[in-house]
Amino acid sequence: MPRDAVPLLRGGKVDKRLFDVTALLGEAGDGTDPLSPVVGRVAERRGDLLELTVTIVGRDGRPSDAEVSALDLGTGESSDFEAPVGGVAKLRLAPGEYSLDVVVHGDREHTWASTGKIRLDRDLAITVDARQGKEVGAQFDRVVGRKYVGMDAVYRVGGGRVQTGVSTRSQDRLFAVPVKADAGYFNFGTFQVWGGGGHEYFVASPYEGGIPEVLAPRVRDRELYAEKARYRAQGAPAVGSRSSSPFYVKGQGVTFGVVFDLPIPSRRVEHFTGRADVKWVMDFFQRPLSQPGVGFDGHISAGRPVFVAGRTGIRSWNGVAASTDLNLRGFHGLVRFGDSGYVQHWPFAPGEADASDEFVFGGPYVVARTQLSTVEGEVIVERDGVFATFSGLAEAPVRYVLDVEASRSPKWTPFAPKVSGRFEFVSGKTEGNVYLPVPTVRISGAFDDLNRAPAGCRVFPVDVNVVPQAGSVGAAAVKSVAVQASVDDGATWRRVPVVGAKARWTALVSHPVGAEFVSLNVKAVDAAGNSVEQTTMRAYGINRPLG
């Protein structure tokens, strides 16, 4: 019976039966030394706790403050220690295997230690010495300033995974204590952003099975992927913000992005770690010059690319002529499974083929509608927003019509206040999930940095790219593309000459004197009779003062 329980028993606050082991004594069963198995069973049933004491030594060799947590490698549960007193932190834990995460704080410096596997089968004391930490950093071919440094660890424990890490945008120094561990349960990485002089470096360094001795490698341009990036603005100079964050640690389930501002329009060279096991999450945000903080109504995502070291590329951001995108998100498109399905569309995707808008964050500025019906007009589902599910579709092939539309009122652009799309297609019952082979349209052109056609250009070529929905199979070849243009916000439309074949078409749009904006209506039909008709109001501007 615990000594501190006696007053509680005497005061009637605790029932003494809590400490009655008579029944357990009777379970010994073999008539010899029943106390030994009883003690084992009592410990098991009461969950006796053991004391883990952690002594923290700072980089100055003195007792230090720290954040300490213990991860149970059996269950995946994490327990935080109380704040250290005199550099010592204690916690009582059930017997088992653990790994400690310790962040030691100093003067403008922080050291992270993951201890590797610790077996707790008795009271245990360990020391974490920040003086053993190696600094995280990098050395480049040119002089650039550090913008961000972070460390990530992923544990595979308890039938799942636990991700933890530390990072800073300040100039505080970060260190990590080297340790060897089993890659089956522990993997580590560092991610850094450096920049200056028209160059930006995104360096992701994954390590399997521990924290290495060298955390500030020499990084040469020739070992990276280099991309010439062009950032347009939509109608007027604005502020852009870029985030490139990696999925790079084995078993990683989430990535934490860091956003840095840049003026738009602008151009620069971006350098990325190029490895098959590093996937980049690419995001761009835009806002008016008068808005101090990042907004989400102008968010653009550029897929999840994997880059190849030593290669170069070109990327354009923030093209105009918004399109309805079915292709680029993880949960996207027009999908059928059996007699059911769903649609998820992104209404204001920019002209670049490898980019999409993000409606979820732009919700306060965007109103959207989604409707699926038969070609005869029977409405199957109608929903506000960009997502809809449907069921009870006919087993035999039927011609359907998907209508999507959206309007927006952002402050950063006068372009594309409204878009709409109509997809006609034939579909019958499917086995499993099937991305339907409907055609999709993207519009681009030789627009200037403010997404305008050149002044005085009486006939301007607009590129129309027609491809089947991503993930679909068996799509028919594109049969025809028709384009209409309006310079009075859709009050009147004029048919536009179009030339091209297969996926690539060009519309020759004339610009009357005095026109400021051009709205576009594009219809593409494939040989199977599937079609898309897309209308973008104020798809682009003409280089003259914009009202």
Coordinates of C-alpha atoms in Angstrom, one line a residue:
M1 CA 0.0 0.0 0.0
P2 CA 1.5 3.4 -0.9
R3 CA 2.4 5.4 2.2
D4 CA 0.6 8.5 0.9
A5 CA -2.6 6.5 0.6
V6 CA -2.9 5.9 4.4
P7 CA -4.5 9.4 5.2
L8 CA -6.9 9.0 2.3
L9 CA -8.0 5.6 3.6
R10 CA -8.4 6.9 7.1
G11 CA -10.5 9.8 5.8
G12 CA -12.8 7.5 3.9
K13 CA -11.8 9.0 0.5
V14 CA -10.2 5.9 -0.9
D15 CA -11.7 2.3 -0.8
K16 CA -9.1 -0.1 0.7
R17 CA -10.3 -2.8 -1.7
L18 CA -8.2 -1.0 -4.3
F19 CA -5.1 -2.5 -2.5
D20 CA -6.6 -5.9 -1.8
V21 CA -4.3 -8.6 -3.5
T22 CA -5.9 -11.6 -1.9
A23 CA -7.4 -12.8 -5.1
L24 CA -4.1 -12.4 -6.8
L25 CA -2.4 -14.5 -4.1
G26 CA -4.7 -17.3 -4.9
E27 CA -3.7 -17.2 -8.5
A28 CA -0.1 -18.4 -7.9
G29 CA -1.4 -21.9 -8.3
D30 CA 1.8 -23.9 -7.9
G31 CA 2.1 -23.8 -4.1
T32 CA 5.6 -22.5 -4.2
D33 CA 6.7 -19.0 -3.5
P34 CA 3.4 -17.4 -4.6
L35 CA 4.7 -13.9 -4.0
S36 CA 7.0 -13.7 -7.0
P37 CA 4.3 -14.2 -9.7
V38 CA 1.9 -12.0 -7.6
V39 CA 4.4 -9.1 -7.7
G40 CA 4.7 -9.5 -11.4
R41 CA 0.9 -9.5 -11.9
V42 CA 0.4 -6.6 -9.6
A43 CA 3.0 -4.6 -11.5
E44 CA 1.3 -5.5 -14.8
R45 CA -2.2 -4.6 -13.6
R46 CA -1.2 -1.5 -11.8
G47 CA 1.0 -0.4 -14.6
D48 CA 3.9 0.5 -12.3
L49 CA 5.8 3.5 -13.7
L50 CA 9.6 4.0 -13.9
E51 CA 11.4 7.2 -13.6
L52 CA 13.3 8.6 -16.6
T53 CA 15.7 11.5 -15.7
V54 CA 17.2 13.6 -18.4
T55 CA 20.1 16.0 -17.7
I56 CA 20.5 18.7 -20.3
V57 CA 23.8 20.4 -21.0
G58 CA 23.8 23.5 -23.1
R59 CA 26.4 24.4 -25.7
D60 CA 28.1 26.5 -23.1
G61 CA 28.6 23.5 -20.9
R62 CA 26.1 24.6 -18.3
P63 CA 22.8 23.2 -17.2
S64 CA 20.2 24.4 -19.8
D65 CA 16.6 24.9 -20.4
A66 CA 15.0 22.5 -23.0
E67 CA 11.8 21.0 -24.3
V68 CA 11.7 17.3 -23.7
S69 CA 9.3 14.7 -24.9
A70 CA 9.3 10.9 -24.9
L71 CA 7.8 8.9 -27.8
D72 CA 6.5 5.4 -27.0
L73 CA 7.9 3.3 -29.8
G74 CA 5.2 0.7 -29.2
T75 CA 2.1 2.8 -29.2
G76 CA 3.2 6.0 -30.9
E77 CA 2.0 8.1 -28.0
S78 CA 4.1 11.1 -27.0
S79 CA 4.5 12.4 -23.4
D80 CA 6.0 15.8 -22.5
F81 CA 8.3 16.3 -19.5
E82 CA 7.8 19.2 -17.2
A83 CA 10.2 22.1 -17.7
P84 CA 13.7 21.3 -16.5
V85 CA 14.8 22.5 -13.1
G86 CA 18.6 23.2 -12.9
G87 CA 19.0 21.4 -16.2
V88 CA 17.2 18.3 -15.0
A89 CA 13.8 17.0 -16.3
K90 CA 12.0 14.0 -15.0
L91 CA 9.0 11.9 -16.1
R92 CA 7.5 8.6 -14.9
L93 CA 6.7 6.3 -17.7
A94 CA 5.5 2.7 -18.1
P95 CA 8.1 0.2 -19.0
G96 CA 8.8 0.0 -22.7
E97 CA 10.9 1.3 -25.6
Y98 CA 11.1 5.1 -26.2
S99 CA 12.9 7.7 -28.2
L100 CA 13.4 11.2 -26.7
D101 CA 13.2 14.4 -28.6
V102 CA 15.0 17.2 -26.9
V103 CA 15.3 20.8 -28.1
V104 CA 18.0 22.7 -26.1
H105 CA 17.7 26.4 -26.1
G106 CA 20.6 28.8 -25.9
D107 CA 21.4 32.4 -26.9
R108 CA 20.2 32.7 -30.5
E109 CA 20.9 29.0 -31.0
H110 CA 18.9 25.8 -30.6
T111 CA 20.1 22.1 -30.6
W112 CA 17.9 19.2 -31.4
A113 CA 18.6 15.7 -30.2
S114 CA 16.7 12.5 -30.9
T115 CA 18.2 9.8 -28.8
G116 CA 17.4 6.7 -30.8
K117 CA 15.9 3.7 -29.0
I118 CA 15.9 3.7 -25.2
R119 CA 14.8 0.6 -23.3
L120 CA 13.1 1.6 -20.0
D121 CA 13.0 -1.5 -17.8
R122 CA 14.2 0.2 -14.7
D123 CA 14.7 3.8 -13.4
L124 CA 17.0 5.4 -15.9
A125 CA 19.1 8.6 -16.2
I126 CA 20.6 9.9 -19.4
T127 CA 22.4 13.1 -20.4
V128 CA 21.8 15.1 -23.6
D129 CA 24.8 17.3 -24.3
A130 CA 24.2 20.1 -26.9
R131 CA 27.9 20.5 -27.3
Q132 CA 27.8 17.3 -29.5
G133 CA 25.5 19.0 -32.0
K134 CA 26.5 19.7 -35.6
E135 CA 25.4 23.0 -37.2
V136 CA 22.8 22.8 -40.0
G137 CA 23.7 24.9 -43.0
A138 CA 25.1 24.8 -46.5
Q139 CA 27.8 26.3 -48.7
F140 CA 26.9 27.5 -52.2
D141 CA 28.6 28.7 -55.4
R142 CA 27.5 32.3 -54.8
V143 CA 26.9 34.6 -51.9
V144 CA 23.3 34.2 -50.7
G145 CA 21.6 34.8 -47.4
R146 CA 19.8 32.2 -45.3
K147 CA 16.1 32.6 -45.2
Y148 CA 14.9 29.4 -43.5
V149 CA 16.3 26.2 -42.0
G150 CA 14.3 23.3 -40.6
M151 CA 14.8 19.7 -39.5
D152 CA 12.2 16.9 -39.7
A153 CA 12.1 13.4 -38.3
V154 CA 9.6 10.7 -39.1
Y155 CA 9.0 7.8 -36.8
R156 CA 7.2 4.6 -37.9
V157 CA 5.6 3.5 -34.6
G158 CA 2.4 2.1 -33.2
G159 CA 1.2 0.9 -36.6
G160 CA 1.4 4.5 -38.0
R161 CA 3.9 7.4 -38.2
V162 CA 4.7 10.3 -36.1
Q163 CA 6.4 13.4 -37.6
T164 CA 8.2 16.0 -35.6
G165 CA 10.8 18.8 -36.2
V166 CA 12.0 22.3 -35.5
S167 CA 12.6 25.2 -37.8
T168 CA 13.3 29.0 -37.9
R169 CA 13.0 31.9 -40.2
S170 CA 15.3 33.9 -38.0
Q171 CA 19.1 33.9 -38.1
D172 CA 19.2 31.8 -34.9
R173 CA 21.7 28.9 -35.4
L174 CA 20.3 25.3 -35.5
F175 CA 22.3 22.2 -34.4
A176 CA 21.5 18.5 -34.3
V177 CA 23.2 15.8 -32.3
P178 CA 24.3 12.9 -34.5
V179 CA 22.7 9.5 -33.7
K180 CA 22.4 6.1 -35.4
A181 CA 19.0 4.5 -35.5
D182 CA 17.1 1.8 -37.3
A183 CA 15.7 3.2 -40.6
G184 CA 12.7 1.0 -40.1
Y185 CA 11.5 3.4 -37.4
F186 CA 13.5 6.6 -37.6
N187 CA 14.4 8.8 -40.6
F188 CA 15.6 12.4 -40.7
G189 CA 16.1 15.4 -43.0
T190 CA 17.0 19.0 -43.2
F191 CA 15.4 21.6 -45.5
Q192 CA 16.9 25.1 -46.2
V193 CA 15.9 28.1 -48.2
W194 CA 18.7 30.6 -49.2
G195 CA 18.5 33.5 -51.7
G196 CA 19.7 36.7 -53.1
G197 CA 20.9 38.4 -56.3
G198 CA 18.1 36.9 -58.4
H199 CA 18.7 33.3 -57.2
E200 CA 16.7 31.2 -54.8
Y201 CA 17.9 27.9 -53.4
F202 CA 15.6 25.2 -52.0
V203 CA 17.8 22.4 -50.6
A204 CA 16.3 19.2 -49.1
S205 CA 18.6 16.7 -47.6
P206 CA 17.1 13.3 -46.5
Y207 CA 18.9 10.9 -44.3
E208 CA 17.9 7.3 -43.5
G209 CA 18.4 5.8 -40.1
G210 CA 19.7 8.6 -38.0
I211 CA 21.2 12.1 -37.8
P212 CA 24.6 12.4 -39.7
E213 CA 27.8 14.0 -38.6
V214 CA 27.9 16.5 -41.5
L215 CA 24.9 18.8 -41.7
A216 CA 26.4 21.7 -43.6
P217 CA 27.4 20.2 -47.0
R218 CA 28.9 21.9 -50.0
V219 CA 26.1 22.4 -52.5
R220 CA 27.1 23.1 -56.1
D221 CA 24.8 24.5 -58.8
R222 CA 25.6 21.6 -61.1
E223 CA 24.2 19.2 -58.5
L224 CA 20.8 21.0 -58.4
Y225 CA 17.9 21.4 -60.8
A226 CA 17.8 25.0 -62.1
E227 CA 14.6 26.7 -63.3
K228 CA 14.2 30.1 -64.9
A229 CA 11.0 31.4 -63.3
R230 CA 8.8 34.2 -64.6
Y231 CA 6.2 35.7 -62.3
R232 CA 3.4 37.7 -64.0
A233 CA 0.9 40.0 -62.4
Q234 CA -2.7 40.2 -63.4
G235 CA -3.4 43.7 -64.6
A236 CA -1.3 45.7 -62.2
P237 CA 1.9 45.3 -60.2
A238 CA 1.3 43.3 -57.0
V239 CA 2.9 41.3 -54.3
G240 CA 3.6 37.6 -54.8
S241 CA 4.6 35.0 -52.2
R242 CA 6.3 31.7 -53.0
S243 CA 6.4 28.5 -51.1
S244 CA 8.4 25.4 -52.2
S245 CA 8.4 22.7 -49.5
P246 CA 9.5 19.0 -49.9
F247 CA 8.2 15.6 -49.2
Y248 CA 11.6 14.2 -48.6
V249 CA 11.9 12.2 -45.4
K250 CA 11.0 8.5 -45.8
G251 CA 7.5 7.9 -44.4
Q252 CA 6.7 11.7 -44.4
G253 CA 2.9 12.4 -44.3
V254 CA 2.8 16.2 -44.2
T255 CA 5.0 19.0 -45.3
F256 CA 5.3 22.4 -43.7
G257 CA 5.7 25.3 -46.2
V258 CA 7.4 28.7 -45.6
V259 CA 6.3 31.6 -47.7
F260 CA 8.5 34.5 -48.9
D261 CA 7.4 37.6 -50.6
L262 CA 8.6 38.8 -54.0
P263 CA 7.4 41.7 -56.2
I264 CA 5.4 40.8 -59.2
P265 CA 6.0 40.9 -62.1
S266 CA 9.6 39.6 -61.6
R267 CA 12.0 36.9 -62.8
R268 CA 14.6 34.9 -61.1
V269 CA 16.4 31.5 -61.2
E270 CA 15.3 28.9 -58.7
H271 CA 17.5 26.0 -57.7
F272 CA 16.1 22.7 -56.3
T273 CA 17.5 19.5 -54.9
G274 CA 16.9 17.0 -57.7
R275 CA 16.4 13.5 -56.4
A276 CA 13.9 10.8 -57.2
D277 CA 12.9 10.6 -53.5
V278 CA 12.2 14.3 -53.2
K279 CA 8.8 15.6 -54.3
W280 CA 8.2 19.4 -54.2
V281 CA 5.0 21.1 -53.2
M282 CA 4.9 24.3 -55.2
D283 CA 2.6 27.2 -54.2
F284 CA 2.2 30.8 -55.2
F285 CA 0.1 33.5 -53.6
Q286 CA -0.7 37.0 -54.8
R287 CA -2.3 40.1 -53.3
P288 CA -2.5 43.9 -54.0
L289 CA 0.3 46.2 -53.0
S290 CA -1.9 47.7 -50.3
Q291 CA -2.4 44.3 -48.5
P292 CA 0.3 43.6 -45.9
G293 CA -0.3 39.9 -45.3
V294 CA -0.7 36.8 -47.5
G295 CA -4.2 36.2 -48.8
F296 CA -5.6 33.0 -50.2
D297 CA -7.9 34.1 -53.0
G298 CA -5.0 34.3 -55.5
H299 CA -3.5 30.9 -54.5
I300 CA -2.0 28.8 -57.4
S301 CA -0.5 25.3 -57.0
A302 CA 1.9 23.9 -59.5
G303 CA 1.5 20.2 -59.1
R304 CA 4.0 18.0 -57.2
P305 CA 7.1 17.8 -59.4
V306 CA 10.2 15.7 -58.9
F307 CA 13.3 17.4 -60.3
V308 CA 16.4 15.8 -61.9
A309 CA 19.8 17.1 -60.7
G310 CA 21.9 18.9 -63.4
R311 CA 19.0 19.7 -65.6
T312 CA 17.4 23.1 -66.3
G313 CA 13.9 24.3 -67.1
I314 CA 11.6 27.2 -67.6
R315 CA 8.4 27.9 -65.6
S316 CA 5.8 30.6 -65.9
W317 CA 3.6 31.5 -63.0
N318 CA 0.2 33.3 -63.0
G319 CA -0.8 33.2 -66.6
V320 CA -4.2 34.7 -67.3
A321 CA -7.3 33.4 -69.2
A322 CA -8.7 31.4 -66.4
S323 CA -9.9 27.8 -67.1
T324 CA -11.9 25.2 -65.3
D325 CA -9.4 22.7 -64.2
L326 CA -10.2 19.0 -63.7
N327 CA -6.6 17.8 -63.7
L328 CA -4.1 18.8 -61.1
R329 CA -5.3 18.1 -57.5
G330 CA -5.0 14.9 -55.6
F331 CA -8.8 14.6 -55.3
H332 CA -10.0 16.0 -58.6
G333 CA -11.8 15.7 -61.8
L334 CA -14.9 13.9 -63.1
V335 CA -14.9 10.3 -61.8
R336 CA -17.4 7.4 -62.1
F337 CA -17.4 4.2 -60.1
G338 CA -20.3 1.7 -60.8
D339 CA -23.5 3.7 -60.9
S340 CA -22.0 6.5 -58.7
G341 CA -19.3 9.2 -58.9
Y342 CA -18.1 12.6 -58.1
V343 CA -16.8 15.8 -59.6
Q344 CA -14.3 18.3 -58.2
H345 CA -13.3 21.3 -60.3
W346 CA -11.1 24.3 -59.8
P347 CA -12.7 27.2 -61.7
F348 CA -9.9 29.8 -62.0
A349 CA -6.8 27.8 -63.0
P350 CA -4.2 30.0 -64.8
G351 CA -3.1 29.5 -68.4
E352 CA -0.1 27.3 -67.5
A353 CA -0.8 23.6 -68.2
D354 CA 0.9 22.5 -65.0
A355 CA -0.8 24.8 -62.5
S356 CA -4.2 25.1 -60.8
D357 CA -6.0 27.6 -58.6
E358 CA -7.1 26.7 -55.0
F359 CA -10.8 27.3 -54.5
V360 CA -10.8 26.1 -50.9
F361 CA -8.7 29.0 -49.6
G362 CA -10.4 31.5 -52.0
G363 CA -13.9 30.7 -50.8
P364 CA -14.6 34.1 -49.3
Y365 CA -14.1 35.7 -52.8
V366 CA -15.6 32.9 -54.9
V367 CA -19.2 31.7 -55.5
A368 CA -19.5 28.5 -57.6
R369 CA -22.1 26.1 -58.8
T370 CA -21.9 22.5 -60.0
Q371 CA -24.7 20.6 -61.9
L372 CA -24.9 17.2 -63.5
S373 CA -27.9 16.4 -65.8
T374 CA -28.8 14.3 -68.7
V375 CA -28.7 15.9 -72.2
E376 CA -32.5 15.9 -72.1
G377 CA -32.4 18.2 -69.1
E378 CA -33.1 15.8 -66.2
V379 CA -31.1 17.2 -63.2
I380 CA -29.2 14.5 -61.3
V381 CA -27.4 16.7 -58.8
E382 CA -27.0 20.4 -58.3
R383 CA -24.7 21.9 -55.6
D384 CA -23.3 25.2 -54.6
G385 CA -19.5 25.0 -54.6
V386 CA -17.0 23.0 -56.7
F387 CA -17.7 19.5 -55.4
A388 CA -20.7 17.2 -56.0
T389 CA -21.4 13.5 -55.6
F390 CA -24.0 11.6 -57.6
S391 CA -25.5 8.1 -57.6
G392 CA -28.2 6.0 -59.3
L393 CA -26.8 6.5 -62.8
A394 CA -28.1 4.3 -65.6
E395 CA -26.1 1.1 -66.3
A396 CA -26.4 1.6 -70.1
P397 CA -24.5 4.4 -71.7
V398 CA -26.2 7.8 -71.4
R399 CA -25.2 11.3 -72.6
Y400 CA -24.7 13.6 -69.6
V401 CA -24.0 17.3 -69.2
L402 CA -21.8 18.7 -66.5
D403 CA -22.3 22.5 -66.0
V404 CA -19.9 24.4 -63.7
E405 CA -19.6 28.1 -63.2
A406 CA -18.0 30.5 -60.7
S407 CA -17.7 34.2 -60.1
R408 CA -15.1 36.1 -57.9
S409 CA -14.3 39.6 -56.7
P410 CA -10.7 39.7 -55.7
K411 CA -8.8 42.9 -55.2
W412 CA -5.7 41.9 -57.0
T413 CA -7.0 41.5 -60.6
P414 CA -9.6 42.9 -63.0
F415 CA -9.4 39.7 -65.1
A416 CA -11.7 36.7 -65.1
P417 CA -14.5 37.9 -62.8
K418 CA -16.6 35.0 -64.1
V419 CA -16.0 31.6 -65.8
S420 CA -18.2 28.8 -66.9
G421 CA -17.8 25.4 -68.4
R422 CA -20.1 22.8 -70.0
F423 CA -18.8 19.2 -70.5
E424 CA -20.9 16.8 -72.6
F425 CA -20.0 13.1 -72.5
V426 CA -21.3 9.6 -72.7
S427 CA -20.9 7.2 -69.7
G428 CA -22.1 3.8 -68.7
K429 CA -21.6 1.7 -65.6
T430 CA -17.9 1.2 -64.7
E431 CA -15.9 -1.3 -62.8
G432 CA -14.0 0.6 -60.2
N433 CA -13.0 4.3 -60.3
V434 CA -12.7 5.6 -63.8
Y435 CA -11.6 9.1 -64.8
L436 CA -13.9 9.9 -67.7
P437 CA -12.2 10.9 -71.0
V438 CA -13.8 14.4 -71.4
P439 CA -11.7 17.0 -73.2
T440 CA -10.3 20.0 -71.2
V441 CA -9.1 23.4 -72.4
R442 CA -6.2 25.7 -71.4
I443 CA -5.7 29.1 -73.0
S444 CA -2.3 30.9 -73.1
G445 CA -0.4 33.4 -75.3
A446 CA 2.5 35.8 -75.6
F447 CA 1.1 38.1 -72.9
D448 CA 3.3 40.7 -71.3
D449 CA 4.2 40.7 -67.6
L450 CA 0.8 42.1 -66.7
N451 CA -1.0 39.5 -68.8
R452 CA -1.9 41.9 -71.6
A453 CA -1.7 41.6 -75.4
P454 CA 0.7 44.1 -76.9
A455 CA -0.6 47.6 -77.7
G456 CA -1.4 48.2 -81.4
C457 CA -1.6 44.4 -82.1
R458 CA -4.7 44.3 -84.3
V459 CA -4.6 40.4 -84.6
F460 CA -3.3 38.5 -81.6
P461 CA -2.7 34.7 -81.6
V462 CA -4.2 32.9 -78.6
D463 CA -3.0 29.4 -77.9
V464 CA -5.7 26.8 -77.1
N465 CA -4.5 23.5 -75.7
V466 CA -7.0 20.6 -75.7
V467 CA -6.3 17.4 -73.8
P468 CA -8.4 14.7 -72.2
Q469 CA -8.9 14.7 -68.5
A470 CA -5.8 13.6 -66.6
G471 CA -6.0 9.9 -65.6
S472 CA -8.5 8.9 -68.3
V473 CA -7.9 6.3 -70.9
G474 CA -9.4 5.7 -74.4
A475 CA -10.0 9.4 -75.2
A476 CA -10.9 10.1 -78.8
A477 CA -8.9 12.5 -81.0
V478 CA -9.9 16.2 -81.0
K479 CA -12.2 16.8 -84.0
S480 CA -12.8 20.5 -83.9
V481 CA -12.2 23.7 -82.0
A482 CA -14.3 26.8 -82.3
V483 CA -13.5 30.2 -80.7
Q484 CA -15.6 33.4 -80.2
A485 CA -14.4 36.7 -78.7
S486 CA -16.1 39.7 -77.1
V487 CA -14.7 43.1 -76.3
D488 CA -17.9 44.3 -74.6
D489 CA -18.1 41.8 -71.7
G490 CA -20.2 39.3 -73.6
A491 CA -22.9 41.7 -75.0
T492 CA -21.8 40.6 -78.5
W493 CA -19.6 37.8 -79.8
R494 CA -17.6 37.4 -83.0
R495 CA -16.4 34.1 -84.4
V496 CA -12.6 33.9 -84.5
P497 CA -10.5 32.1 -87.1
V498 CA -8.8 28.9 -85.7
V499 CA -6.0 26.7 -87.1
G500 CA -4.4 23.6 -85.6
A501 CA -4.8 19.9 -85.0
K502 CA -4.8 17.3 -82.2
A503 CA -4.0 19.1 -78.9
R504 CA -2.6 22.4 -80.2
W505 CA -4.7 25.1 -81.8
T506 CA -4.4 28.8 -82.4
A507 CA -7.1 31.4 -82.5
L508 CA -6.4 34.7 -84.3
V509 CA -8.3 37.3 -82.2
S510 CA -8.7 40.8 -83.6
H511 CA -8.6 43.8 -81.3
P512 CA -10.7 46.8 -82.3
V513 CA -9.4 50.2 -81.5
G514 CA -10.3 51.2 -77.9
A515 CA -10.8 47.7 -76.6
E516 CA -9.5 47.1 -73.0
F517 CA -10.5 43.5 -72.3
V518 CA -11.2 40.4 -74.4
S519 CA -13.6 37.7 -73.3
L520 CA -13.3 34.2 -74.9
N521 CA -15.7 31.3 -75.6
V522 CA -13.9 28.1 -76.7
K523 CA -15.6 24.9 -77.7
A524 CA -13.7 21.7 -78.4
V525 CA -15.3 18.4 -79.7
D526 CA -13.7 15.0 -80.0
A527 CA -14.4 12.2 -82.5
A528 CA -16.6 10.4 -79.9
G529 CA -18.9 13.4 -79.5
N530 CA -17.6 14.4 -76.1
S531 CA -17.1 18.2 -75.8
V532 CA -16.2 21.1 -73.6
E533 CA -17.4 24.6 -73.9
Q534 CA -15.7 27.2 -71.8
T535 CA -16.4 30.9 -71.4
T536 CA -14.0 33.3 -69.6
M537 CA -15.1 36.9 -69.1
R538 CA -12.3 39.4 -69.5
A539 CA -9.9 36.6 -70.2
Y540 CA -7.0 39.0 -70.9
G541 CA -6.3 42.7 -71.2
I542 CA -4.9 44.9 -73.9
N543 CA -1.9 47.1 -73.2
R544 CA -3.5 50.4 -72.4
P545 CA -4.6 52.0 -69.1
L546 CA -6.9 49.6 -67.3
G547 CA -10.1 50.9 -65.7

